[in-house]
Short mmCIF file of N, CA and C in Angstrom, two decimals:
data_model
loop_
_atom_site.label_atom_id
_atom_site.label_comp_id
_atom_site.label_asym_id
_atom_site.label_seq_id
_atom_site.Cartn_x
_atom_site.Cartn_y
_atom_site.Cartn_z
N UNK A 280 0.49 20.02 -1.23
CA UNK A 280 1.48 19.64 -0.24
C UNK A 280 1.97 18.22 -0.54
N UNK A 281 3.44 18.17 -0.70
CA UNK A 281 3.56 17.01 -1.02
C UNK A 281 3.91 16.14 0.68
N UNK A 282 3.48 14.84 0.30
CA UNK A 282 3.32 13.76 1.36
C UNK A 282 4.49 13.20 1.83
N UNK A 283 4.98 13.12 3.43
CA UNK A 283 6.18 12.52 3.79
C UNK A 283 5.70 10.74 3.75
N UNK A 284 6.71 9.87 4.19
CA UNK A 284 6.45 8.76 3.93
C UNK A 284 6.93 8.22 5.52
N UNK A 285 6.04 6.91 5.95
CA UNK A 285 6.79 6.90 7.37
C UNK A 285 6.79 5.45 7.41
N UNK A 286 8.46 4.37 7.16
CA UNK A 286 8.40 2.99 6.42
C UNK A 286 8.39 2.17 8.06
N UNK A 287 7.77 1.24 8.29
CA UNK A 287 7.59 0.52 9.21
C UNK A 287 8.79 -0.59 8.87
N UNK A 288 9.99 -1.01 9.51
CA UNK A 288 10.66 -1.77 9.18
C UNK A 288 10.27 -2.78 10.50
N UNK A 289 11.05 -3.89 10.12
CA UNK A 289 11.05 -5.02 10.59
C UNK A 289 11.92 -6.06 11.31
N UNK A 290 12.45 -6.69 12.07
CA UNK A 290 13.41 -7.53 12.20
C UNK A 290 13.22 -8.51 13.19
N UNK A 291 12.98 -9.76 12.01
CA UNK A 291 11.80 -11.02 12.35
C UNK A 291 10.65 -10.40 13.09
N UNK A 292 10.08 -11.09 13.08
CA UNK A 292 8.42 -11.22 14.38
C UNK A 292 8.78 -10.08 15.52
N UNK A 293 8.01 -8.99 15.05
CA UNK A 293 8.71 -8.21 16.33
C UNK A 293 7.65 -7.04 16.67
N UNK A 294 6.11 -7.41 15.92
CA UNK A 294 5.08 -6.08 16.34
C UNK A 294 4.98 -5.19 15.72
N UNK A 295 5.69 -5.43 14.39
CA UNK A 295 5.66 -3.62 13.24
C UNK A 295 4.40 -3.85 12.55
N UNK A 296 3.46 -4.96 12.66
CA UNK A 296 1.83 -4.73 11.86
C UNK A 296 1.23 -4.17 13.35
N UNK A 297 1.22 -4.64 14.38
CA UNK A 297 0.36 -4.00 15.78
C UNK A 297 1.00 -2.64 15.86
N UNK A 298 2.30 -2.06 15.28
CA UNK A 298 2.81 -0.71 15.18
C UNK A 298 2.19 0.06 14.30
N UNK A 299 1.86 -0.57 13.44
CA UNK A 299 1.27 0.08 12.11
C UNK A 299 -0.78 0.30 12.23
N UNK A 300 -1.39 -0.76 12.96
CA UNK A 300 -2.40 -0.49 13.58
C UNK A 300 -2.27 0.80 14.53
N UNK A 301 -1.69 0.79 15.28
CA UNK A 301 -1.49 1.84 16.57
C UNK A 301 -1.51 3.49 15.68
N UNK A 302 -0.60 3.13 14.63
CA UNK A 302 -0.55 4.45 14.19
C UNK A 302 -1.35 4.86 12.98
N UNK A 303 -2.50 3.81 12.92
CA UNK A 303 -3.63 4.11 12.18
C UNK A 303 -4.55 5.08 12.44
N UNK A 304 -4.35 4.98 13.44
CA UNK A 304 -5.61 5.87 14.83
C UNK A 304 -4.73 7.63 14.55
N UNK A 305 -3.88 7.64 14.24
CA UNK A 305 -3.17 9.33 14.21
C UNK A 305 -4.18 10.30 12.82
N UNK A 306 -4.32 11.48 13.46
CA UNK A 306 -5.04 11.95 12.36
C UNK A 306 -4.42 12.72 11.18
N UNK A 307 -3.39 12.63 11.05
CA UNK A 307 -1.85 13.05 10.71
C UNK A 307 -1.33 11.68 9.67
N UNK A 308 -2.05 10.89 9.59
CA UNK A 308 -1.22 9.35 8.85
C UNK A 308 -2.58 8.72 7.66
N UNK A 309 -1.58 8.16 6.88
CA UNK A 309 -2.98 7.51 5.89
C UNK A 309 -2.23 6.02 6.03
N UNK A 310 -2.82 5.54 6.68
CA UNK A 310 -2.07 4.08 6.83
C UNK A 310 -3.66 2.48 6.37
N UNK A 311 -2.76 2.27 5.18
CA UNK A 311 -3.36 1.21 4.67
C UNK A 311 -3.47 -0.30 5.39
N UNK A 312 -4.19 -1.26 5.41
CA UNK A 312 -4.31 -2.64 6.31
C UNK A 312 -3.17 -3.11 6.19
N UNK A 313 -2.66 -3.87 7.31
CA UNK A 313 -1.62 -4.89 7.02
C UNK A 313 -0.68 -4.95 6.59
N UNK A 314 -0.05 -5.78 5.19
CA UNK A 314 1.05 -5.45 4.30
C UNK A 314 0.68 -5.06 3.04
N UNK A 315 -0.23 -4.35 3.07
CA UNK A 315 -0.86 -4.09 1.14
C UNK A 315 -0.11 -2.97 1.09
N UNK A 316 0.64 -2.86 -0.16
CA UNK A 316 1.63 -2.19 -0.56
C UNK A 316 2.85 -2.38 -0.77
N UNK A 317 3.15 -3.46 0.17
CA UNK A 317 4.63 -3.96 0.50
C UNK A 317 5.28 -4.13 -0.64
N UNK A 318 4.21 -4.62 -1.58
CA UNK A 318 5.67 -5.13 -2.81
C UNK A 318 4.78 -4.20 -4.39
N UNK A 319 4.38 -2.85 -3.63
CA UNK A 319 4.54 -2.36 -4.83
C UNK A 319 5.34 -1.63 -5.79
N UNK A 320 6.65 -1.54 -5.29
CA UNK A 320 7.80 -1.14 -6.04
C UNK A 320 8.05 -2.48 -7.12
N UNK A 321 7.94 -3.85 -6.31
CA UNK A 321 8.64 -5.02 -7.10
C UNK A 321 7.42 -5.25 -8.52
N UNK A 322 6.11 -4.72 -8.17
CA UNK A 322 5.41 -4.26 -9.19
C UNK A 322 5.46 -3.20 -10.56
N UNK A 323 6.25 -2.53 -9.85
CA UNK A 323 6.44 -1.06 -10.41
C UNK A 323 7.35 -1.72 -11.42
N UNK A 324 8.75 -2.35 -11.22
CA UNK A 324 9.81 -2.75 -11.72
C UNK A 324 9.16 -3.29 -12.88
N UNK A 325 8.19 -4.41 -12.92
CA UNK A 325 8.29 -5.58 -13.52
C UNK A 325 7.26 -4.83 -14.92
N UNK A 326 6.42 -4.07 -14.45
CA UNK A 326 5.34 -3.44 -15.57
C UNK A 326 6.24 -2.62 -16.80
N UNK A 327 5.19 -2.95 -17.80
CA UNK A 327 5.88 -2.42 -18.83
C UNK A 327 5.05 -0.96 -18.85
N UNK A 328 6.51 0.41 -18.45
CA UNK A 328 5.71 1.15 -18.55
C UNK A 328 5.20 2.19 -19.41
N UNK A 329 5.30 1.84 -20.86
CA UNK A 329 4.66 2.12 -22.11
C UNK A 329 3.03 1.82 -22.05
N UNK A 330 2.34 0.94 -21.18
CA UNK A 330 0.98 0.72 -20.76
C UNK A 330 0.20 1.53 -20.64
N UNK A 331 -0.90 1.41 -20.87
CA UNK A 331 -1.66 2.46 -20.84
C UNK A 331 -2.29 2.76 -19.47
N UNK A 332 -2.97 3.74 -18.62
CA UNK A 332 -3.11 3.56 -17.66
C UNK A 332 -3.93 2.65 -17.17
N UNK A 333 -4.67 2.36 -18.03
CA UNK A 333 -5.95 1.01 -17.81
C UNK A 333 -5.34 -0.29 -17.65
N UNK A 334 -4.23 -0.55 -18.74
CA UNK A 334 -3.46 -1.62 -18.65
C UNK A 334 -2.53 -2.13 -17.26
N UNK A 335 -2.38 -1.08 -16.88
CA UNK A 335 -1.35 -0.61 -15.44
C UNK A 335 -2.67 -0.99 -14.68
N UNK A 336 -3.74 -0.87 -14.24
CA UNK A 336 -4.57 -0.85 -13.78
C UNK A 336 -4.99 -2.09 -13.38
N UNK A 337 -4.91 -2.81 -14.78
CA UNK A 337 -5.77 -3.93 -14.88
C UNK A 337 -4.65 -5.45 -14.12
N UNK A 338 -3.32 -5.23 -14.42
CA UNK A 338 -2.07 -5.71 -14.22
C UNK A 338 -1.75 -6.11 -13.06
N UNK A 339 -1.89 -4.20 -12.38
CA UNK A 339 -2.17 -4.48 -10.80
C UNK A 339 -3.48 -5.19 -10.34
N UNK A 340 -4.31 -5.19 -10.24
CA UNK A 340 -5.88 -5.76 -9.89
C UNK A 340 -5.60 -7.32 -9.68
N UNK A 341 -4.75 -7.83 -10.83
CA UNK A 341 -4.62 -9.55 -11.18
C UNK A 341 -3.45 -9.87 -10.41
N UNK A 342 -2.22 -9.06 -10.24
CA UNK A 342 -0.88 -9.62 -9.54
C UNK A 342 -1.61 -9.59 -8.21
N UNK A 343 -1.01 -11.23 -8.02
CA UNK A 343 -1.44 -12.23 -6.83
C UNK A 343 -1.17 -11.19 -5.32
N UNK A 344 0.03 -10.14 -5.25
CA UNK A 344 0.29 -9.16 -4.06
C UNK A 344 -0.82 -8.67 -4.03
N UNK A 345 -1.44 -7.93 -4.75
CA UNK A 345 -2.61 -7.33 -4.37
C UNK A 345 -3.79 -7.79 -4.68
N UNK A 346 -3.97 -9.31 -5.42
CA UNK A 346 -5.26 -9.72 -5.47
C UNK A 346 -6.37 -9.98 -3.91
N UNK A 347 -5.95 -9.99 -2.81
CA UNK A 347 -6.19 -10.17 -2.21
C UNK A 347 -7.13 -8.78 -1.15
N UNK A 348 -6.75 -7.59 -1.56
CA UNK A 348 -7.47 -6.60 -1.28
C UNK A 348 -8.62 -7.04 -1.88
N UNK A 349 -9.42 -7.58 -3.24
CA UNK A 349 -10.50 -7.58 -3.50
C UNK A 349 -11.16 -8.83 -3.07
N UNK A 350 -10.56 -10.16 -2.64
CA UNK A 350 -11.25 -11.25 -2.41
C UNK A 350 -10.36 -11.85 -1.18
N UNK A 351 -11.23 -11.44 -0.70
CA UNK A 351 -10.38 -12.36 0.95
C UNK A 351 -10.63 -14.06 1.21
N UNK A 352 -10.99 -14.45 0.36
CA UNK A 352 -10.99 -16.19 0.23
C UNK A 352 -10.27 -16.97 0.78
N UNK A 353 -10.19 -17.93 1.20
CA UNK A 353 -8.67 -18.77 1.91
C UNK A 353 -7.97 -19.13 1.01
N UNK A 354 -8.22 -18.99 -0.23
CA UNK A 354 -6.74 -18.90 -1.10
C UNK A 354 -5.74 -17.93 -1.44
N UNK A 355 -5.90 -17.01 -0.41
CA UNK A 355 -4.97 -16.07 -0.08
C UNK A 355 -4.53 -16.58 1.30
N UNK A 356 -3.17 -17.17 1.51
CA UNK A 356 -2.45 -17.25 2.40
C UNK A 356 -2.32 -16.17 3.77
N UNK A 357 -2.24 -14.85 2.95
CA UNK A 357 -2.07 -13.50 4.00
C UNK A 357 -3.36 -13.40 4.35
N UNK A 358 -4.54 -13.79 4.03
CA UNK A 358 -6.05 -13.35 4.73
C UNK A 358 -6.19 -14.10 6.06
N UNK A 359 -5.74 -15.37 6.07
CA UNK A 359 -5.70 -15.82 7.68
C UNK A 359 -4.84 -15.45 8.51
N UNK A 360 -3.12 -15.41 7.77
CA UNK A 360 -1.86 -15.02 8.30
C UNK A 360 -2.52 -13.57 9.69
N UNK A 361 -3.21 -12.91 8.51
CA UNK A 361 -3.29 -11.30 8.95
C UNK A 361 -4.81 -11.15 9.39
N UNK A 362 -5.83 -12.15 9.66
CA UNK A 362 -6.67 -12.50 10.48
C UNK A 362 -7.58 -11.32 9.37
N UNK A 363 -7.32 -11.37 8.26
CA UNK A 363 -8.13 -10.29 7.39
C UNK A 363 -9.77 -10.37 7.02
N UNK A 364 -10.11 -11.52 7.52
CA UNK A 364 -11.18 -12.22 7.27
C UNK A 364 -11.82 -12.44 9.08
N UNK A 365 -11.49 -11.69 9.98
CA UNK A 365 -11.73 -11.59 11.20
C UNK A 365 -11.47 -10.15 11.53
N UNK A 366 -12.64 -9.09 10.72
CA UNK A 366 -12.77 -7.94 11.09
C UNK A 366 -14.17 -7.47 11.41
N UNK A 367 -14.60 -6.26 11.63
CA UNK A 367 -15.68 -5.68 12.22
C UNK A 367 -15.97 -6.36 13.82
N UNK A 368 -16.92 -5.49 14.35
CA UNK A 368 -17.35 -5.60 15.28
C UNK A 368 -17.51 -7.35 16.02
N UNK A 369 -18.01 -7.87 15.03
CA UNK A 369 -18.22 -9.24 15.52
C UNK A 369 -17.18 -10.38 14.75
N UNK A 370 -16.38 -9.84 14.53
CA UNK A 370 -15.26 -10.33 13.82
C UNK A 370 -15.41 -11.44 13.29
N UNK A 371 -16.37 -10.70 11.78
CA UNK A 371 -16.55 -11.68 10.88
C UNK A 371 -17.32 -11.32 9.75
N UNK A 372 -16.05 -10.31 9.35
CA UNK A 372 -16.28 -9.69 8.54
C UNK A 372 -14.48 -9.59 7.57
N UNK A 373 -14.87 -9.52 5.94
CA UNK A 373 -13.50 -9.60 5.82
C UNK A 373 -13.31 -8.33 4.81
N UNK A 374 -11.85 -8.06 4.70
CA UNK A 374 -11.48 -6.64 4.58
C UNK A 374 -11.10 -6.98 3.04
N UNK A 375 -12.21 -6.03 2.35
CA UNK A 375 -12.07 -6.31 0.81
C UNK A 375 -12.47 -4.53 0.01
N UNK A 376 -11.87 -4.35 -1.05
CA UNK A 376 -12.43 -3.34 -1.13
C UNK A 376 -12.77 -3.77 -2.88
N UNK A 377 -14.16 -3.10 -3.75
CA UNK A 377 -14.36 -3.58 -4.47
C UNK A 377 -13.46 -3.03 -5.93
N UNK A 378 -13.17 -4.02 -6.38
CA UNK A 378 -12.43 -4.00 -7.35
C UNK A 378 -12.84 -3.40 -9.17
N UNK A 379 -14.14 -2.87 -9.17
CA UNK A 379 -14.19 -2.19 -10.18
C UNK A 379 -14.16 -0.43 -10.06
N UNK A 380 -14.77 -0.34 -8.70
CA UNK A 380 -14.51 0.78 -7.93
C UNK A 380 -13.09 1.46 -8.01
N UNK A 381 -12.04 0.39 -7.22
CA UNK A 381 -11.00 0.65 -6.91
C UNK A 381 -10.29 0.76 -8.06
N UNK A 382 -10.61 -0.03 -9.05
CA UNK A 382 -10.12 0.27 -10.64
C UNK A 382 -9.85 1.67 -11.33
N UNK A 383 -11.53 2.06 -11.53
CA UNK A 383 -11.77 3.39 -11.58
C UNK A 383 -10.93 4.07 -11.25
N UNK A 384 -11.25 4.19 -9.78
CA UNK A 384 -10.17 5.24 -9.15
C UNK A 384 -9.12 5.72 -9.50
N UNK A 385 -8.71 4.53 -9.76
CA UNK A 385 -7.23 4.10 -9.80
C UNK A 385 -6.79 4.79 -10.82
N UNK A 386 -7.16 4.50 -12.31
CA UNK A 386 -7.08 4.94 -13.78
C UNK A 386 -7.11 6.79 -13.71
N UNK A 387 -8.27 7.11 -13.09
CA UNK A 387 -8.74 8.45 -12.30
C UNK A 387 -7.09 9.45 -11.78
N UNK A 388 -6.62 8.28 -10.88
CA UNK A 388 -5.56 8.95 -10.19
C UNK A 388 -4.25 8.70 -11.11
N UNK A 389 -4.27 8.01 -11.60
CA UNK A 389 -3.29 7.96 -12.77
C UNK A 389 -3.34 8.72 -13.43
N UNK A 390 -4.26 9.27 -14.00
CA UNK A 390 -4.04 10.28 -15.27
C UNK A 390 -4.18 11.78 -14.71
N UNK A 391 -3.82 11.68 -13.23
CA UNK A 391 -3.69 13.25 -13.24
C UNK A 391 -2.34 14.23 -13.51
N UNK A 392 -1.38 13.07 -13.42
CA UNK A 392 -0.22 13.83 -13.94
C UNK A 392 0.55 12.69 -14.80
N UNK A 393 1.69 12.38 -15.67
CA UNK A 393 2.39 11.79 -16.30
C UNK A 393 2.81 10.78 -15.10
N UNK A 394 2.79 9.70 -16.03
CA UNK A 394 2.82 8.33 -15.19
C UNK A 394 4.44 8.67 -14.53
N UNK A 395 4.50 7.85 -13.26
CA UNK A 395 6.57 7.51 -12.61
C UNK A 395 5.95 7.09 -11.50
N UNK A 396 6.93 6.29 -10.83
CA UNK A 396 6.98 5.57 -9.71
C UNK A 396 6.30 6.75 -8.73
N UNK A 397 6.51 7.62 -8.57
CA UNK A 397 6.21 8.73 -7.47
C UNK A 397 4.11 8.70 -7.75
N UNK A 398 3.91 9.00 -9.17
CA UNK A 398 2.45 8.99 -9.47
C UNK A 398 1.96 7.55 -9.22
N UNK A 399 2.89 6.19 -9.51
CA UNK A 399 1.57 5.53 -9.38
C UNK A 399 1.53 4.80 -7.58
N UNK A 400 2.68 5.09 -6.70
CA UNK A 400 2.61 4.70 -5.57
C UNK A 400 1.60 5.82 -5.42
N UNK A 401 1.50 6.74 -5.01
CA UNK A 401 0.15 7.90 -4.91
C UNK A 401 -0.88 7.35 -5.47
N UNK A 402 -0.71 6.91 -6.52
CA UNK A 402 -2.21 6.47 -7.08
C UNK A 402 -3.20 5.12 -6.30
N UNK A 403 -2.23 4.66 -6.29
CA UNK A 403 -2.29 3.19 -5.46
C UNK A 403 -3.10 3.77 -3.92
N UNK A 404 -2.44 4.61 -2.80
CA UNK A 404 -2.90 4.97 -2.21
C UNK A 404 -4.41 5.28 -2.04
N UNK A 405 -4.22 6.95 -3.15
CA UNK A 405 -5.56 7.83 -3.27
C UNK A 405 -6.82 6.44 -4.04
N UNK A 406 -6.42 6.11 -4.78
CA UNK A 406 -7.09 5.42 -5.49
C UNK A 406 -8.18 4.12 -3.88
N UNK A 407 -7.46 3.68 -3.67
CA UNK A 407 -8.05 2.55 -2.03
C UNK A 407 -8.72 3.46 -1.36
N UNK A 408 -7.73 5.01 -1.21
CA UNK A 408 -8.88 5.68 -0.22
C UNK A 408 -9.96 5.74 -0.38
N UNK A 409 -10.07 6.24 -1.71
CA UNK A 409 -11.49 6.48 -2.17
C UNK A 409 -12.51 5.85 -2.25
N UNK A 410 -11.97 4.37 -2.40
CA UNK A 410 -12.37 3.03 -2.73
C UNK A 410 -13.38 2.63 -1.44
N UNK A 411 -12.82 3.03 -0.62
CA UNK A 411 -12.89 2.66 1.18
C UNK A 411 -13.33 3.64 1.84
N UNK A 412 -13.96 4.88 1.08
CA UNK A 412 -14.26 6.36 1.89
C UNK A 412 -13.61 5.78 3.12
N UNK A 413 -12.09 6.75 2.86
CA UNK A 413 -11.06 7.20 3.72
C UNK A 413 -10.52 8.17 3.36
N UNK A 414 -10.50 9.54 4.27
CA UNK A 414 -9.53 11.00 4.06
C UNK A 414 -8.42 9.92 3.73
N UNK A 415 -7.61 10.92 3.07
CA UNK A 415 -6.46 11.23 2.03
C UNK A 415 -5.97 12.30 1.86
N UNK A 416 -6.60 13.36 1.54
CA UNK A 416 -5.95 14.40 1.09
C UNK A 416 -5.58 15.42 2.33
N UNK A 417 -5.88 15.28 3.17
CA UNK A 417 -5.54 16.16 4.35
C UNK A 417 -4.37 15.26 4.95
N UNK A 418 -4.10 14.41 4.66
CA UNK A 418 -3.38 13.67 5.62
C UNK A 418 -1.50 13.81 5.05
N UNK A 419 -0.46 13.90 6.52
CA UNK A 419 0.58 14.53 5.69
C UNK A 419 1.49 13.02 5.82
N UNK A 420 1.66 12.12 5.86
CA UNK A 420 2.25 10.99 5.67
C UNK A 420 1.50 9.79 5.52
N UNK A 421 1.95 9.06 4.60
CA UNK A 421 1.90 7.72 4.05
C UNK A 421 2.66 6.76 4.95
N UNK A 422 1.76 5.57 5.56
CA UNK A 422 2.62 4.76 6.47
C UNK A 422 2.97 3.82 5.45
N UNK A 423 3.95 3.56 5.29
CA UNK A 423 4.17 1.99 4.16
C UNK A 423 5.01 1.41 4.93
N UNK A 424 4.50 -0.37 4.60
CA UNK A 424 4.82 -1.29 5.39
C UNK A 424 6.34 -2.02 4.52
N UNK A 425 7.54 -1.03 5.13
CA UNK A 425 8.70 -1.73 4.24
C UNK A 425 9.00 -2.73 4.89
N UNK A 426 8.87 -3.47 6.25
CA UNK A 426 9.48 -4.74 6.79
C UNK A 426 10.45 -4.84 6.11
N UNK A 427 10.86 -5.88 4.72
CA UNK A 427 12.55 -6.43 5.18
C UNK A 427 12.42 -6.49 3.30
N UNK A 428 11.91 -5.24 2.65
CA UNK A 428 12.02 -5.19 1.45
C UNK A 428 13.56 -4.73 0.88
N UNK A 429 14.08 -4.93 -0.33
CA UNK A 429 15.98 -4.72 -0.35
C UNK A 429 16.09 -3.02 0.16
N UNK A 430 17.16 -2.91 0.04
CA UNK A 430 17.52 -1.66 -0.07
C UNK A 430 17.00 -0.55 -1.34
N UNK A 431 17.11 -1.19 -2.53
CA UNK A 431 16.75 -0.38 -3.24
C UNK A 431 15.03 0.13 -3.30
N UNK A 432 14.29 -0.36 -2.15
CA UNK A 432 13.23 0.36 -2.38
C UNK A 432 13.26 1.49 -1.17
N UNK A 433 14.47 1.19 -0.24
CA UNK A 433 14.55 2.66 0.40
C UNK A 433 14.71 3.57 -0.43
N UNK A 434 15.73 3.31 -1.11
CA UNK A 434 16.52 4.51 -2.50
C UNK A 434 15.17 5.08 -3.31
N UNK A 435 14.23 4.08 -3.79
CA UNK A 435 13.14 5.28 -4.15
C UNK A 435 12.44 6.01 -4.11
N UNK A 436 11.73 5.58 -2.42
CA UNK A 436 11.27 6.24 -1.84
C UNK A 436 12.33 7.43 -1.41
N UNK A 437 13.10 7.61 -0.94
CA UNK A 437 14.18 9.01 -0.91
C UNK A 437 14.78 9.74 -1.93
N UNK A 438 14.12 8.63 -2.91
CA UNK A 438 14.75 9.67 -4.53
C UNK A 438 13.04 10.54 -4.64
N UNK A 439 11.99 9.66 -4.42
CA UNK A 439 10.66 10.38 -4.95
C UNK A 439 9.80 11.30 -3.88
N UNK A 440 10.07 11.21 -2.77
CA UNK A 440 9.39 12.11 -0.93
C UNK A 440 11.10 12.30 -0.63
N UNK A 441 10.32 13.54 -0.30
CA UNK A 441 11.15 14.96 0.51
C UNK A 441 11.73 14.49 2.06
N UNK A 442 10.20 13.88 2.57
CA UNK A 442 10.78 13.48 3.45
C UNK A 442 10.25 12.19 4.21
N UNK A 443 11.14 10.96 4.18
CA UNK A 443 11.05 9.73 4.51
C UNK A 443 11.45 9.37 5.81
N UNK A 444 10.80 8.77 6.63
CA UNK A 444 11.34 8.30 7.91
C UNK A 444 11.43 6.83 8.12
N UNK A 445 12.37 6.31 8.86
CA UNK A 445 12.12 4.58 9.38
C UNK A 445 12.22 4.55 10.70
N UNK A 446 11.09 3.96 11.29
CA UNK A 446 10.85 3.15 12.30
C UNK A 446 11.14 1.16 11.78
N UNK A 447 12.16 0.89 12.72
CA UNK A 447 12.51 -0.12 13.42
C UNK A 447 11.51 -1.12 14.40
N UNK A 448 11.04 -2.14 14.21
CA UNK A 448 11.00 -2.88 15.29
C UNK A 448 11.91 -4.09 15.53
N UNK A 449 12.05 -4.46 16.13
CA UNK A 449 13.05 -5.55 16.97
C UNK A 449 12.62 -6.04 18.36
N UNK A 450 12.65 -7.38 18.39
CA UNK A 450 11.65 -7.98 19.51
C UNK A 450 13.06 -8.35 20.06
N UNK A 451 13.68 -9.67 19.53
CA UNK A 451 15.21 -9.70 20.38
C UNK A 451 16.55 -9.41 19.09
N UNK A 452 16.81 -8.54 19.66
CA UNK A 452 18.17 -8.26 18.75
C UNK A 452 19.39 -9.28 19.18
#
């Protein structure tokens, strides 16, 4: 079954990460922390994709957007921004998932079909789930956090899923 996509947009400060929590809780959604993902198209663009999947792998792991899934340190700006380092029960705990693990995976979910933008945003996904024992495969939409990314990453997501939706937030229009 292929996966719909459901893009959380944005306009300024307006509650689309507390939107995107809310609809974490649906058993129907695979929705990743925060903004991880946000700029993996501007990733996608920049890779050379003659790479091997390890190389793709290894590329992503080091670009500074997603270095921060594996080390929540205060030299990640977004780990305080997004209080990422103020989780669990006694909130104080920080949201990391391990990075040779998630590697694996990753390479794993890559090579199940011929690399394209459509396989490695999926991969990216399945790959964290796994990382994080989190269902995935039952689940029929991908929440991705587009906030105020250009237009052309609407266009790929509607060139690569069947079926894409946007939710809007707006605090004062």
């Amino acid at each position: 079954m292929d996966k719909g996509i459901i893009c959380i947009q944005n306009f300024g400060t307006s509650g689309s990460l507390f939107l995107q929590t809310l609809l974490d809780g649906h058993p129907e959604l695979f929705v990743m922390p925060a903004l991880y993902t946000r700029e993996i198209f501007q990733f996608w663009k920049k890779i050379d994709k003659s790479y091997s999947n390890e190389k793709i792998t290894e590329e992503f792991v080091a670009d500074p957007c997603q270095a921060y899934w594996f080390d929540a340190s205060e030299k990640y700006k977004v780990v305080k921004d997004h209080n990422l380092d103020r989780m669990g029960d006694n909130a104080d705990e920080n949201l990391v998932i391990d990075i040779k693990k998630f590697s694996e995976n990753m390479i794993n979910q890559l090579c199940r079909e011929k690399i394209s933008r459509k396989r490695f945003f999926l991969s990216v996904h399945e790959a964290f789930a796994i990382t994080a024992n989190l269902e995935f495969s039952k689940k029929k939409y991908i929440v991705f956090p587009f906030h105020t990314n250009p237009i052309k990453t609407a266009e790929f997501l509607i060139d690569d899923f069947q079926d894409v939706k946007f939710i809007t937030t707006i605090r004062e229009p």
